[in-house]
Short mmCIF file of C-alpha atoms in Angstrom, two decimals:
data_model
loop_
_atom_site.label_atom_id
_atom_site.label_comp_id
_atom_site.label_asym_id
_atom_site.label_seq_id
_atom_site.Cartn_x
_atom_site.Cartn_y
_atom_site.Cartn_z
CA MET D 91 -31.22 43.66 77.90
CA ILE D 92 -27.39 44.28 76.30
CA ASN D 93 -28.51 42.66 72.79
CA GLU D 94 -31.39 44.75 72.32
CA LYS D 95 -29.86 48.12 72.63
CA GLY D 96 -30.64 49.69 69.12
CA GLN D 97 -33.51 47.54 67.92
CA THR D 98 -36.41 49.98 68.32
CA LEU D 99 -34.45 52.34 66.13
CA ILE D 100 -34.58 49.35 63.90
CA GLU D 101 -37.71 48.81 64.39
CA ALA D 102 -38.76 52.67 63.74
CA LEU D 103 -36.75 52.82 61.24
CA ILE D 104 -38.62 49.87 58.74
CA ALA D 105 -42.57 51.58 59.69
CA LEU D 106 -41.26 54.00 58.98
CA GLY D 107 -40.17 52.44 55.13
CA ALA D 108 -43.22 50.38 55.56
CA ALA D 109 -45.61 54.16 55.72
CA VAL D 110 -43.31 55.26 52.97
CA VAL D 111 -43.98 51.93 50.56
CA ILE D 112 -48.18 52.32 51.40
CA ILE D 113 -48.63 55.81 51.41
CA SER D 114 -46.40 56.27 47.88
CA ALA D 115 -49.13 53.14 46.15
CA ILE D 116 -52.43 55.53 47.19
CA ALA D 117 -50.54 58.92 46.05
CA VAL D 118 -49.25 56.44 42.29
CA VAL D 119 -53.76 55.66 42.49
CA VAL D 120 -54.53 59.19 43.52
CA ILE D 121 -52.85 60.68 40.49
CA THR D 122 -53.66 57.77 38.14
CA SER D 123 -57.48 58.05 38.88
CA VAL D 124 -56.81 61.97 37.87
CA SER D 125 -56.02 61.28 34.85
CA ASN D 126 -58.38 58.92 33.75
CA SER D 127 -61.12 61.22 35.20
CA ASP D 128 -59.07 64.67 33.55
CA PHE D 129 -58.66 61.96 30.37
CA SER D 130 -62.57 60.38 29.69
CA LYS D 131 -64.08 64.73 30.93
CA TYR D 132 -61.83 65.96 27.70
CA GLN D 133 -63.09 62.57 25.67
CA ASN D 134 -66.79 63.69 26.29
CA LEU D 135 -66.12 66.70 25.65
CA ALA D 136 -64.36 66.43 22.40
CA THR D 137 -67.59 64.10 21.17
CA GLN D 138 -70.46 67.32 21.79
CA TYR D 139 -68.22 69.80 19.25
CA ALA D 140 -67.78 66.30 16.72
CA GLN D 141 -71.11 66.38 17.03
CA GLN D 142 -71.84 69.57 17.19
CA GLY D 143 -70.00 70.26 13.32
CA ILE D 144 -71.66 67.46 11.95
CA ASP D 145 -75.18 69.07 13.69
CA ILE D 146 -74.24 72.46 11.90
CA MET D 147 -72.49 70.48 8.11
CA ARG D 148 -76.17 68.75 8.15
CA SER D 149 -78.04 72.53 8.49
CA GLN D 150 -75.65 73.87 6.09
CA SER D 151 -76.66 70.85 3.97
CA GLU D 152 -80.53 71.27 4.01
CA SER D 153 -80.57 74.63 3.78
CA ASP D 154 -78.50 75.57 0.51
CA TRP D 155 -77.15 72.47 -0.60
CA THR D 156 -76.12 73.31 -4.03
CA SER D 157 -74.13 76.14 -1.74
CA PHE D 158 -72.55 72.92 -0.17
CA THR D 159 -72.13 71.24 -2.87
CA VAL D 160 -69.64 73.44 -3.62
CA LYS D 161 -66.98 72.90 -0.12
CA ALA D 162 -65.23 70.05 -0.09
CA GLY D 163 -61.77 69.57 2.13
CA THR D 164 -60.40 70.17 5.16
CA PHE D 165 -61.91 72.92 6.85
CA CYS D 166 -61.50 74.83 10.81
CA LEU D 167 -64.25 75.37 12.25
CA SER D 168 -64.20 77.37 15.54
CA LYS D 169 -66.34 76.98 18.77
CA GLY D 170 -69.48 79.29 18.19
CA THR D 171 -69.82 79.80 14.56
CA ALA D 172 -71.02 78.42 11.51
CA ASN D 173 -68.74 79.47 8.79
CA LEU D 174 -66.37 77.03 8.01
CA GLY D 175 -63.50 79.73 5.73
CA ALA D 176 -61.39 79.31 2.73
CA PRO D 177 -59.81 75.43 2.99
CA VAL D 178 -56.32 74.52 5.34
CA THR D 179 -53.88 71.47 4.86
CA ASN D 180 -55.07 71.19 8.68
CA CYS D 181 -55.96 72.77 11.90
CA ASN D 182 -52.59 73.08 14.26
CA THR D 183 -54.32 75.25 16.58
CA PRO D 184 -56.46 75.05 18.82
CA ASN D 185 -60.01 76.84 18.11
CA VAL D 186 -62.42 76.40 20.78
CA ASP D 187 -61.99 76.94 24.32
CA ASN D 188 -58.49 76.99 23.17
CA PHE D 189 -57.50 73.77 23.64
CA PHE D 190 -59.41 71.82 21.51
CA VAL D 191 -59.18 71.45 17.34
CA ARG D 192 -61.39 71.30 15.65
CA GLU D 193 -61.19 70.16 11.68
CA VAL D 194 -63.89 69.62 9.00
CA ILE D 195 -63.32 66.91 6.07
CA ILE D 196 -65.40 67.56 3.40
CA THR D 197 -65.81 65.02 1.00
CA GLN D 198 -67.69 65.65 -1.66
CA ALA D 199 -69.63 62.56 -4.03
CA SER D 200 -68.16 60.13 -1.73
CA ALA D 201 -68.66 56.34 -2.85
CA SER D 202 -68.20 55.63 0.13
CA CYS D 203 -71.60 57.31 0.85
CA GLN D 204 -73.47 56.56 -2.68
CA GLY D 205 -72.27 59.67 -4.79
CA SER D 206 -73.93 61.77 -2.03
CA ALA D 207 -71.18 64.19 0.64
CA LYS D 208 -69.40 63.15 3.76
CA VAL D 209 -68.65 64.96 6.39
CA ALA D 210 -66.22 64.25 8.69
CA VAL D 211 -64.94 66.06 12.40
CA ASP D 212 -61.79 65.53 14.37
CA VAL D 213 -61.63 67.14 17.24
CA SER D 214 -58.31 66.66 18.69
CA TRP D 215 -56.86 67.89 21.80
CA SER D 216 -52.92 67.38 23.38
CA SER D 217 -52.32 66.26 27.44
CA GLY D 218 -49.21 65.58 29.21
CA LYS D 219 -49.05 61.95 27.20
CA CYS D 220 -48.66 63.05 24.15
CA SER D 221 -44.92 63.72 22.20
CA ALA D 222 -43.39 66.77 20.76
CA SER D 223 -43.74 65.12 17.49
CA ASN D 224 -47.76 64.36 17.39
CA LEU D 225 -48.48 67.32 19.65
CA TYR D 226 -52.43 66.43 19.51
CA CYS D 227 -52.51 63.23 19.68
CA HIS D 228 -55.71 61.84 21.38
CA SER D 229 -58.56 62.55 18.97
CA VAL D 230 -62.71 61.83 18.27
CA LEU D 231 -63.36 61.50 14.53
CA LEU D 232 -67.25 61.41 14.26
CA ASP D 233 -68.14 61.11 10.29
CA THR D 234 -71.73 60.95 7.78
CA CYS D 235 -72.98 60.79 4.81
CA LEU D 236 -75.39 64.49 4.02
CA ALA D 237 -77.92 64.25 0.85
CA ASN D 238 -79.37 66.53 -0.18
CA ILE D 239 -82.98 66.13 1.20
CA ASN D 240 -85.32 68.67 -0.60
CA SER D 241 -85.09 66.82 -4.42
CA VAL D 242 -87.90 65.34 -5.37
CA SER D 243 -87.02 62.21 -7.84
CA ALA D 244 -89.39 61.90 -11.29
CA PRO D 245 -91.30 59.37 -11.23
#
């Protein structure tokens, strides 16, 4: 009994240390899971916004191919509008839900589209994982080729 003084205190400290390690591991797993869940949610939203951009461009090309053929370059496409405005160098301000940046890049007579228009929609967003030099480090890019569906070839 004389040699066992303080043993309870040491056992309590060991148990407390083990509890801290276990709780810390659980906290890391929960934080990682929440981060991955948020990333998946934002990636799904960005894909939806990119698809909406493709649909808007397809609708414009189908309704007035002649006007569509004069559009070329990079455009910012805000949520709720189909107006591209003037070409820009790049979009660097969130224009969809004050979180995402949506750009439309139109290349007329693209070689990869066999002379048709190539439309690419890039939706980017930022997170705590992005660096200051690459503010919008996450991105979803969808592209398609658009042709004049209203033209009739001569026999």
